[in-house]
């Protein structure tokens, strides 16, 4: 069904397909959360089923864990794995230095823990996620429920001295109730528009009592695999300083991915 996909879904698919080249039998693999990461899990599941790939997956959310089991990937915890060979995940934004904003799906805490416990982090994304400066996408921070309004006020006060364009903060909701993460926490989204010094902001936010973690991933990503709607893939490796391009052809009889949605 890839022939029936929208250009944006084709871009996600080819990025995920190319990223499977970083996975080999015997590896312990961090599995990201979100619509693009779901394509990767499906691709890896196909390789497990059809090519005899044997891996152990460490998911970054309960949603990803359920999908991985559904497609036949052995799922283990990070405590069982201890360390990972590679983590492959999506991103809400990435800049030219491969710094990221993540957490649009609400799994930023597990995503950051898993990514930093890996030899390599590979991000899969479509070209729309590329930005000159981080901040157009709201920056999520995970906060404990106790005193969250006080934490929110402290964050707003802190933002006054930061190099950002906006300082609006909102509690993420799930319908009429606050969104709850897998760890039982809340998420506050920071609408900053532009982040001048992402590293400094990340450090300062994590010093605020009640803040568990923020969605800035600084110096964590090693490679970004960028998909395009025409099947082109661009691979940027920050360590090698290289950029490679290749093209994928779509098979009209492909039906493995037809049931994935955002």
CSV table of C-alpha atoms in Angstrom, one decimal:
chain,number,residue,atom,x,y,z
A,1,UNK,CA,0.0,0.0,0.0
A,2,UNK,CA,2.9,2.4,-0.1
A,3,UNK,CA,1.7,3.5,-3.5
A,4,UNK,CA,-1.4,4.9,-1.8
A,5,UNK,CA,0.5,6.8,1.0
A,6,UNK,CA,0.6,10.5,1.2
A,7,UNK,CA,4.0,12.2,0.4
A,8,UNK,CA,4.6,12.8,4.1
A,9,UNK,CA,4.0,9.1,5.0
A,10,UNK,CA,6.2,8.0,2.1
A,11,UNK,CA,8.9,10.3,3.6
A,12,UNK,CA,8.5,8.7,7.0
A,13,UNK,CA,8.5,5.2,5.5
A,14,UNK,CA,11.7,5.6,3.5
A,15,UNK,CA,13.6,7.2,6.4
A,16,UNK,CA,12.6,4.3,8.6
A,17,UNK,CA,13.5,1.8,5.9
A,18,UNK,CA,17.0,3.3,5.5
A,19,UNK,CA,17.5,3.4,9.3
A,20,UNK,CA,17.1,-0.4,9.5
A,21,UNK,CA,20.6,-0.6,8.0
A,22,UNK,CA,22.0,0.4,11.4
A,23,UNK,CA,20.5,-2.7,13.0
A,24,UNK,CA,22.2,-6.1,12.9
A,25,UNK,CA,21.4,-9.5,14.4
A,26,UNK,CA,22.3,-9.7,18.1
A,27,UNK,CA,21.9,-6.0,18.8
A,28,UNK,CA,20.0,-4.4,21.6
A,29,UNK,CA,18.0,-1.6,20.0
A,30,UNK,CA,16.2,1.3,21.5
A,31,UNK,CA,12.8,1.8,19.8
A,32,UNK,CA,11.4,5.3,19.7
A,33,UNK,CA,7.9,6.6,20.1
A,34,UNK,CA,5.7,8.4,17.5
A,35,UNK,CA,4.4,8.0,14.0
A,36,UNK,CA,7.8,7.9,12.3
A,37,UNK,CA,9.2,5.5,14.9
A,38,UNK,CA,6.2,3.2,14.3
A,39,UNK,CA,7.3,2.8,10.7
A,40,UNK,CA,10.7,1.6,11.9
A,41,UNK,CA,9.2,-0.9,14.3
A,42,UNK,CA,7.1,-2.3,11.5
A,43,UNK,CA,10.1,-2.5,9.2
A,44,UNK,CA,12.2,-4.3,11.9
A,45,UNK,CA,9.3,-6.7,12.5
A,46,UNK,CA,9.2,-7.5,8.8
A,47,UNK,CA,13.0,-8.3,9.0
A,48,UNK,CA,12.4,-10.5,12.0
A,49,UNK,CA,9.7,-12.4,10.2
A,50,UNK,CA,11.2,-12.7,6.7
A,51,UNK,CA,14.9,-12.4,7.2
A,52,UNK,CA,15.6,-14.1,10.5
A,53,UNK,CA,16.8,-10.9,12.2
A,54,UNK,CA,17.2,-11.5,15.9
A,55,UNK,CA,17.3,-8.4,18.1
A,56,UNK,CA,16.1,-7.3,21.6
A,57,UNK,CA,14.1,-4.1,21.6
A,58,UNK,CA,14.0,-1.6,24.4
A,59,UNK,CA,10.8,0.5,23.8
A,60,UNK,CA,10.5,4.1,25.0
A,61,UNK,CA,6.8,3.9,25.7
A,62,UNK,CA,4.0,1.4,26.4
A,63,UNK,CA,2.6,2.1,23.0
A,64,UNK,CA,5.9,1.2,21.3
A,65,UNK,CA,6.2,-1.9,23.5
A,66,UNK,CA,2.8,-3.1,22.4
A,67,UNK,CA,3.5,-2.5,18.7
A,68,UNK,CA,6.9,-4.2,18.9
A,69,UNK,CA,5.4,-7.3,20.5
A,70,UNK,CA,2.7,-7.4,17.8
A,71,UNK,CA,5.2,-7.5,15.0
A,72,UNK,CA,7.4,-10.2,16.7
A,73,UNK,CA,10.2,-8.2,18.2
A,74,UNK,CA,11.5,-9.5,21.6
A,75,UNK,CA,11.0,-6.7,24.1
A,76,UNK,CA,13.2,-6.3,27.2
A,77,UNK,CA,13.6,-3.5,29.7
A,78,UNK,CA,16.6,-1.1,29.8
A,79,UNK,CA,17.6,-2.7,33.2
A,80,UNK,CA,17.8,-6.1,31.4
A,81,UNK,CA,19.7,-4.6,28.5
A,82,UNK,CA,22.0,-2.4,30.6
A,83,UNK,CA,23.4,-0.7,27.5
A,84,UNK,CA,22.2,-0.5,23.9
A,85,UNK,CA,23.9,-0.7,20.5
A,86,UNK,CA,21.7,1.9,18.9
A,87,UNK,CA,18.5,3.8,19.5
A,88,UNK,CA,16.4,4.9,16.5
A,89,UNK,CA,13.7,7.5,17.2
A,90,UNK,CA,11.9,10.4,15.6
A,91,UNK,CA,12.1,14.1,16.4
A,92,UNK,CA,9.8,17.1,16.4
A,93,UNK,CA,12.6,19.4,15.3
A,94,UNK,CA,16.3,19.1,14.5
A,95,UNK,CA,18.9,21.8,13.6
A,96,UNK,CA,22.1,21.7,11.6
A,97,UNK,CA,24.0,20.5,14.6
A,98,UNK,CA,21.5,17.6,15.1
A,99,UNK,CA,20.2,19.1,18.3
A,100,UNK,CA,16.6,18.1,18.8
A,101,UNK,CA,13.3,18.9,20.3
A,102,UNK,CA,11.4,15.7,21.3
A,103,UNK,CA,8.4,14.9,23.4
A,104,UNK,CA,5.5,15.7,21.2
A,105,UNK,CA,4.2,12.2,21.9
A,106,UNK,CA,4.7,12.6,25.6
A,107,UNK,CA,7.5,10.1,26.0
A,108,UNK,CA,10.5,12.4,26.3
A,109,UNK,CA,11.8,11.1,29.7
A,110,UNK,CA,12.1,7.4,28.6
A,111,UNK,CA,13.3,8.6,25.1
A,112,UNK,CA,16.2,10.6,26.6
A,113,UNK,CA,17.2,7.9,29.1
A,114,UNK,CA,17.2,5.2,26.4
A,115,UNK,CA,19.0,7.4,23.9
A,116,UNK,CA,21.8,8.3,26.3
A,117,UNK,CA,22.2,4.6,27.2
A,118,UNK,CA,23.2,3.8,23.6
A,119,UNK,CA,26.4,3.7,21.6
A,120,UNK,CA,24.6,5.6,18.8
A,121,UNK,CA,21.4,7.6,18.3
A,122,UNK,CA,19.8,7.7,14.9
A,123,UNK,CA,16.9,10.1,14.2
A,124,UNK,CA,14.4,9.4,11.5
A,125,UNK,CA,12.4,12.3,10.2
A,126,UNK,CA,10.9,14.0,7.2
A,127,UNK,CA,12.3,17.3,5.9
A,128,UNK,CA,9.6,19.3,7.5
A,129,UNK,CA,11.2,18.7,10.9
A,130,UNK,CA,14.4,20.6,9.9
A,131,UNK,CA,14.7,24.1,11.4
A,132,UNK,CA,17.4,26.8,11.4
A,133,UNK,CA,16.8,27.5,15.1
A,134,UNK,CA,15.0,25.3,17.6
A,135,UNK,CA,11.8,26.5,19.2
A,136,UNK,CA,9.0,26.8,16.7
A,137,UNK,CA,7.7,23.4,18.0
A,138,UNK,CA,6.6,23.8,21.7
A,139,UNK,CA,9.3,22.5,24.1
A,140,UNK,CA,7.8,19.9,26.4
A,141,UNK,CA,9.0,19.5,30.0
A,142,UNK,CA,7.9,16.6,32.2
A,143,UNK,CA,6.9,17.7,35.7
A,144,UNK,CA,5.6,15.8,38.8
A,145,UNK,CA,2.0,16.3,39.5
A,146,UNK,CA,2.6,17.6,43.1
A,147,UNK,CA,2.7,21.4,43.0
A,148,UNK,CA,2.7,21.5,39.2
A,149,UNK,CA,1.2,25.0,39.2
A,150,UNK,CA,4.1,26.2,41.3
A,151,UNK,CA,6.6,24.5,39.0
A,152,UNK,CA,4.9,26.2,36.0
A,153,UNK,CA,5.2,29.6,37.7
A,154,UNK,CA,8.9,29.0,38.4
A,155,UNK,CA,9.4,28.0,34.8
A,156,UNK,CA,7.7,31.2,33.6
A,157,UNK,CA,9.8,33.3,35.9
A,158,UNK,CA,13.0,31.6,34.7
A,159,UNK,CA,12.1,32.2,31.0
A,160,UNK,CA,12.3,35.9,31.6
A,161,UNK,CA,16.1,35.8,31.7
A,162,UNK,CA,16.4,33.3,28.8
A,163,UNK,CA,17.1,34.0,25.1
A,164,UNK,CA,13.6,33.1,23.8
A,165,UNK,CA,11.0,34.9,21.8
A,166,UNK,CA,7.9,33.6,23.6
A,167,UNK,CA,7.2,32.7,27.2
A,168,UNK,CA,3.7,31.2,27.1
A,169,UNK,CA,3.3,27.9,29.0
A,170,UNK,CA,0.4,25.4,28.9
A,171,UNK,CA,-0.4,22.2,30.7
A,172,UNK,CA,-0.9,19.4,28.2
A,173,UNK,CA,-4.4,18.0,28.3
A,174,UNK,CA,-5.9,14.7,27.3
A,175,UNK,CA,-9.5,15.8,26.6
A,176,UNK,CA,-10.7,17.5,29.8
A,177,UNK,CA,-8.0,16.0,32.1
A,178,UNK,CA,-4.3,16.5,32.3
A,179,UNK,CA,-2.1,14.3,30.1
A,180,UNK,CA,-0.3,11.6,32.1
A,181,UNK,CA,3.0,10.1,31.0
A,182,UNK,CA,4.0,6.5,31.5
A,183,UNK,CA,5.7,7.6,34.7
A,184,UNK,CA,2.6,9.2,36.0
A,185,UNK,CA,3.8,12.8,35.4
A,186,UNK,CA,2.4,15.8,33.6
A,187,UNK,CA,3.8,17.7,30.7
A,188,UNK,CA,4.0,21.5,30.4
A,189,UNK,CA,4.6,22.8,26.8
A,190,UNK,CA,6.7,25.9,26.5
A,191,UNK,CA,5.7,28.1,23.5
A,192,UNK,CA,9.1,29.8,22.9
A,193,UNK,CA,9.0,30.4,19.1
A,194,UNK,CA,12.8,30.6,19.1
A,195,UNK,CA,15.5,29.3,21.5
A,196,UNK,CA,18.7,31.3,21.3
A,197,UNK,CA,20.9,29.1,23.6
A,198,UNK,CA,19.4,25.6,23.8
A,199,UNK,CA,22.2,24.1,25.9
A,200,UNK,CA,21.9,26.8,28.6
A,201,UNK,CA,18.1,26.6,28.6
A,202,UNK,CA,18.2,22.8,29.0
A,203,UNK,CA,20.5,23.1,32.0
A,204,UNK,CA,18.5,25.8,33.7
A,205,UNK,CA,15.2,24.1,33.3
A,206,UNK,CA,16.4,20.9,34.9
A,207,UNK,CA,17.4,22.9,38.0
A,208,UNK,CA,13.8,23.9,38.7
A,209,UNK,CA,12.2,21.8,41.5
A,210,UNK,CA,9.4,19.7,40.1
A,211,UNK,CA,10.9,19.5,36.6
A,212,UNK,CA,11.9,15.9,35.8
A,213,UNK,CA,13.3,16.4,32.3
A,214,UNK,CA,13.0,18.6,29.3
A,215,UNK,CA,12.7,17.8,25.6
A,216,UNK,CA,15.9,19.3,24.4
A,217,UNK,CA,18.3,16.6,23.2
A,218,UNK,CA,21.7,18.3,23.0
A,219,UNK,CA,24.7,16.4,21.7
A,220,UNK,CA,22.9,13.1,21.8
A,221,UNK,CA,21.9,12.5,18.2
A,222,UNK,CA,24.7,11.1,15.9
A,223,UNK,CA,22.9,10.6,12.6
A,224,UNK,CA,19.7,11.9,11.1
A,225,UNK,CA,18.0,10.1,8.3
A,226,UNK,CA,15.7,12.4,6.3
A,227,UNK,CA,13.0,11.1,4.1
A,228,UNK,CA,11.3,12.8,1.2
A,229,UNK,CA,8.0,12.2,-0.5
A,230,UNK,CA,9.6,11.1,-3.7
A,231,UNK,CA,11.5,8.3,-2.1
A,232,UNK,CA,14.8,10.2,-1.7
A,233,UNK,CA,16.7,9.7,1.6
A,234,UNK,CA,19.5,12.0,2.9
A,235,UNK,CA,21.8,10.7,5.7
A,236,UNK,CA,23.7,13.2,7.8
A,237,UNK,CA,26.3,11.9,10.1
A,238,UNK,CA,27.5,14.6,12.6
A,239,UNK,CA,30.6,12.5,13.7
A,240,UNK,CA,31.8,11.8,10.2
A,241,UNK,CA,30.7,15.2,8.9
A,242,UNK,CA,29.2,13.4,5.9
A,243,UNK,CA,26.0,13.7,3.9
A,244,UNK,CA,24.8,10.8,1.7
A,245,UNK,CA,21.8,10.5,-0.6
A,246,UNK,CA,20.0,7.5,-2.1
A,247,UNK,CA,16.6,6.7,-3.6
A,248,UNK,CA,14.0,4.1,-2.7
A,249,UNK,CA,11.5,2.7,-5.2
A,250,UNK,CA,8.0,2.0,-3.9
A,251,UNK,CA,6.4,-1.4,-4.5
A,252,UNK,CA,2.7,-1.2,-5.3
A,253,UNK,CA,2.0,-4.6,-3.7
A,254,UNK,CA,3.6,-3.6,-0.3
A,255,UNK,CA,0.9,-3.9,2.3
A,256,UNK,CA,2.7,-4.2,5.6
A,257,UNK,CA,2.4,-0.6,6.4
A,258,UNK,CA,-1.1,0.3,5.4
A,259,UNK,CA,-2.5,0.2,8.9
A,260,UNK,CA,-0.1,2.8,10.4
A,261,UNK,CA,-1.6,6.2,11.2
A,262,UNK,CA,-0.5,9.3,13.1
